[in-house]
Amino acid sequence: MAEKRAASADLSEEQIQELVQKSHLAKKKAYAPYSNFHVGAALRTEDGTIFTGCNVENASYPLCCCAERTAIFNAVTEGCRTFRAMAVATNVESEFLAPCGSCRQVMREFGTDWTVYLTKPDLSYRAMTVGELLPCSFGPDDLNKPKVKGK
């Protein structure tokens, strides 16, 4: 059922399946009247709390918010900033779909070594780290690197 490439965030198979199932439940709440592309996400924090999110579209397309960012923003709103894993669910059966670039960059804000489970409707998954999803990334640590003065 699983295609494992990355470390599985030290989660048990039961914990992974819980995360995968919650992402698929969140997908059912998506508001996607324009694309009809429903996405759900479930995010497990370091303390084991799970936050979910779904995509929310808008007639003004740039104002849409993806499921992955919704889950992260929900967690941050509740004071959580250390994540262990996220499961992402779509209705695509033929392949494991990865998050968009904006979501990958938001994920990267909170580290590169946590696991993302890309899932299919049959609940199978592929595990990757944020670092694998967004190699050569820019993050908070880059802001503190030495810079040329006066320019």
Short mmCIF file of C-alpha atoms in Angstrom, two decimals:
data_model
loop_
_atom_site.label_atom_id
_atom_site.label_comp_id
_atom_site.label_asym_id
_atom_site.label_seq_id
_atom_site.Cartn_x
_atom_site.Cartn_y
_atom_site.Cartn_z
CA MET A 1 0.00 0.00 0.00
CA ALA A 2 2.91 2.35 0.60
CA GLU A 3 5.69 3.47 -1.68
CA LYS A 4 8.36 4.50 0.80
CA ARG A 5 11.22 6.72 -0.31
CA ALA A 6 11.67 8.97 2.69
CA ALA A 7 11.79 8.34 6.38
CA SER A 8 8.27 7.97 7.68
CA ALA A 9 8.53 10.57 10.45
CA ASP A 10 8.85 7.75 12.97
CA LEU A 11 5.10 7.25 12.74
CA SER A 12 3.53 3.82 13.05
CA GLU A 13 1.58 2.47 10.10
CA GLU A 14 -1.57 3.06 12.16
CA GLN A 15 -0.65 6.74 12.68
CA ILE A 16 0.13 7.14 8.97
CA GLN A 17 -3.20 5.61 8.01
CA GLU A 18 -5.01 7.92 10.46
CA LEU A 19 -3.34 10.91 8.80
CA VAL A 20 -4.15 9.62 5.30
CA GLN A 21 -7.79 8.97 6.20
CA LYS A 22 -8.18 12.43 7.78
CA SER A 23 -6.76 14.04 4.63
CA HIS A 24 -9.40 12.24 2.56
CA LEU A 25 -12.15 13.34 4.94
CA ALA A 26 -10.92 16.94 4.69
CA LYS A 27 -10.99 16.64 0.88
CA LYS A 28 -14.76 16.11 1.06
CA LYS A 29 -15.10 19.62 2.55
CA ALA A 30 -13.25 21.36 -0.29
CA TYR A 31 -14.91 24.35 -1.94
CA ALA A 32 -13.89 23.93 -5.58
CA PRO A 33 -16.76 25.12 -7.81
CA TYR A 34 -14.41 26.36 -10.57
CA SER A 35 -11.80 23.62 -10.97
CA ASN A 36 -13.74 20.76 -9.37
CA PHE A 37 -10.31 19.68 -8.11
CA HIS A 38 -10.81 18.72 -4.48
CA VAL A 39 -7.79 18.51 -2.16
CA GLY A 40 -7.55 17.70 1.52
CA ALA A 41 -4.62 17.79 3.92
CA ALA A 42 -3.98 16.50 7.42
CA LEU A 43 -1.00 17.79 9.38
CA ARG A 44 0.45 16.06 12.45
CA THR A 45 2.33 18.34 14.82
CA GLU A 46 5.21 17.32 17.06
CA ASP A 47 2.81 16.80 19.99
CA GLY A 48 0.52 14.54 17.91
CA THR A 49 -2.27 17.04 17.28
CA ILE A 50 -3.77 16.76 13.79
CA PHE A 51 -4.96 19.83 11.89
CA THR A 52 -6.85 19.51 8.63
CA GLY A 53 -7.41 21.77 5.67
CA CYS A 54 -9.13 21.77 2.30
CA ASN A 55 -8.78 23.92 -0.76
CA VAL A 56 -11.03 26.97 -0.94
CA GLU A 57 -11.50 28.55 -4.36
CA ASN A 58 -12.64 32.04 -5.23
CA ALA A 59 -14.02 33.66 -8.37
CA SER A 60 -10.93 35.85 -8.22
CA TYR A 61 -8.54 32.94 -8.81
CA PRO A 62 -5.41 34.36 -7.13
CA LEU A 63 -7.33 34.50 -3.84
CA CYS A 64 -7.72 30.72 -3.63
CA CYS A 65 -6.07 28.85 -0.78
CA CYS A 66 -4.74 25.32 -1.05
CA ALA A 67 -5.47 22.55 1.44
CA GLU A 68 -1.86 22.23 2.55
CA ARG A 69 -1.53 25.89 3.43
CA THR A 70 -4.93 25.88 5.12
CA ALA A 71 -3.82 23.03 7.41
CA ILE A 72 -0.52 24.77 8.21
CA PHE A 73 -2.24 28.10 8.88
CA ASN A 74 -4.74 26.34 11.16
CA ALA A 75 -1.87 24.82 13.15
CA VAL A 76 0.04 28.10 13.40
CA THR A 77 -3.13 29.89 14.49
CA GLU A 78 -3.30 27.45 17.40
CA GLY A 79 0.35 28.04 18.33
CA CYS A 80 1.89 24.94 16.69
CA ARG A 81 5.00 25.41 14.57
CA THR A 82 6.79 22.05 14.69
CA PHE A 83 5.46 19.45 12.29
CA ARG A 84 6.14 15.73 11.89
CA ALA A 85 4.08 14.83 8.83
CA MET A 86 1.34 15.81 6.42
CA ALA A 87 -0.90 13.69 4.19
CA VAL A 88 -2.30 15.23 1.01
CA ALA A 89 -5.36 13.76 -0.72
CA THR A 90 -6.74 14.27 -4.23
CA ASN A 91 -9.18 12.36 -6.41
CA VAL A 92 -6.52 11.44 -8.97
CA GLU A 93 -6.17 7.65 -9.17
CA SER A 94 -3.36 7.32 -11.71
CA GLU A 95 -0.49 8.92 -9.80
CA PHE A 96 0.65 10.53 -6.57
CA LEU A 97 0.30 14.30 -6.96
CA ALA A 98 2.66 16.66 -5.17
CA PRO A 99 1.71 20.04 -3.64
CA CYS A 100 2.04 23.20 -5.72
CA GLY A 101 5.14 25.36 -5.45
CA SER A 102 3.54 27.87 -3.09
CA CYS A 103 2.55 25.12 -0.67
CA ARG A 104 6.01 23.56 -0.84
CA GLN A 105 7.56 26.91 0.05
CA VAL A 106 5.18 27.38 3.00
CA MET A 107 5.99 23.83 4.16
CA ARG A 108 9.70 24.61 3.88
CA GLU A 109 9.28 27.56 6.23
CA PHE A 110 8.85 24.96 8.98
CA GLY A 111 11.78 22.72 8.04
CA THR A 112 12.89 20.28 5.36
CA ASP A 113 13.07 17.01 7.28
CA TRP A 114 9.42 16.31 7.95
CA THR A 115 7.44 13.82 5.88
CA VAL A 116 4.71 14.44 3.31
CA TYR A 117 2.51 11.52 2.30
CA LEU A 118 1.15 11.93 -1.23
CA THR A 119 -2.00 9.82 -1.38
CA LYS A 120 -4.47 8.32 -3.84
CA PRO A 121 -8.20 7.65 -3.35
CA ASP A 122 -7.45 3.99 -2.50
CA LEU A 123 -5.46 5.32 0.53
CA SER A 124 -2.11 4.19 -0.86
CA TYR A 125 0.69 6.68 -0.36
CA ARG A 126 4.19 7.73 -1.29
CA ALA A 127 6.37 9.25 1.44
CA MET A 128 8.75 12.12 0.70
CA THR A 129 10.42 14.76 2.84
CA VAL A 130 9.79 18.46 2.33
CA GLY A 131 13.43 18.68 1.28
CA GLU A 132 12.83 16.13 -1.48
CA LEU A 133 9.75 18.03 -2.64
CA LEU A 134 11.62 21.35 -2.71
CA PRO A 135 15.34 20.84 -3.27
CA CYS A 136 17.73 23.81 -3.23
CA SER A 137 15.15 25.76 -1.27
CA PHE A 138 15.20 29.21 0.29
CA GLY A 139 14.29 29.36 3.96
CA PRO A 140 14.46 31.38 7.16
CA ASP A 141 18.11 30.44 7.76
CA ASP A 142 19.07 32.08 4.46
CA LEU A 143 18.00 35.50 5.76
CA ASN A 144 20.81 35.40 8.34
CA LYS A 145 23.64 34.69 5.91
CA PRO A 146 26.35 37.31 5.45
CA LYS A 147 25.48 39.98 2.89
CA VAL A 148 27.44 42.57 0.94
CA LYS A 149 27.33 45.84 2.89
CA GLY A 150 26.17 49.10 1.38
CA LYS A 151 24.46 47.70 -1.67
#
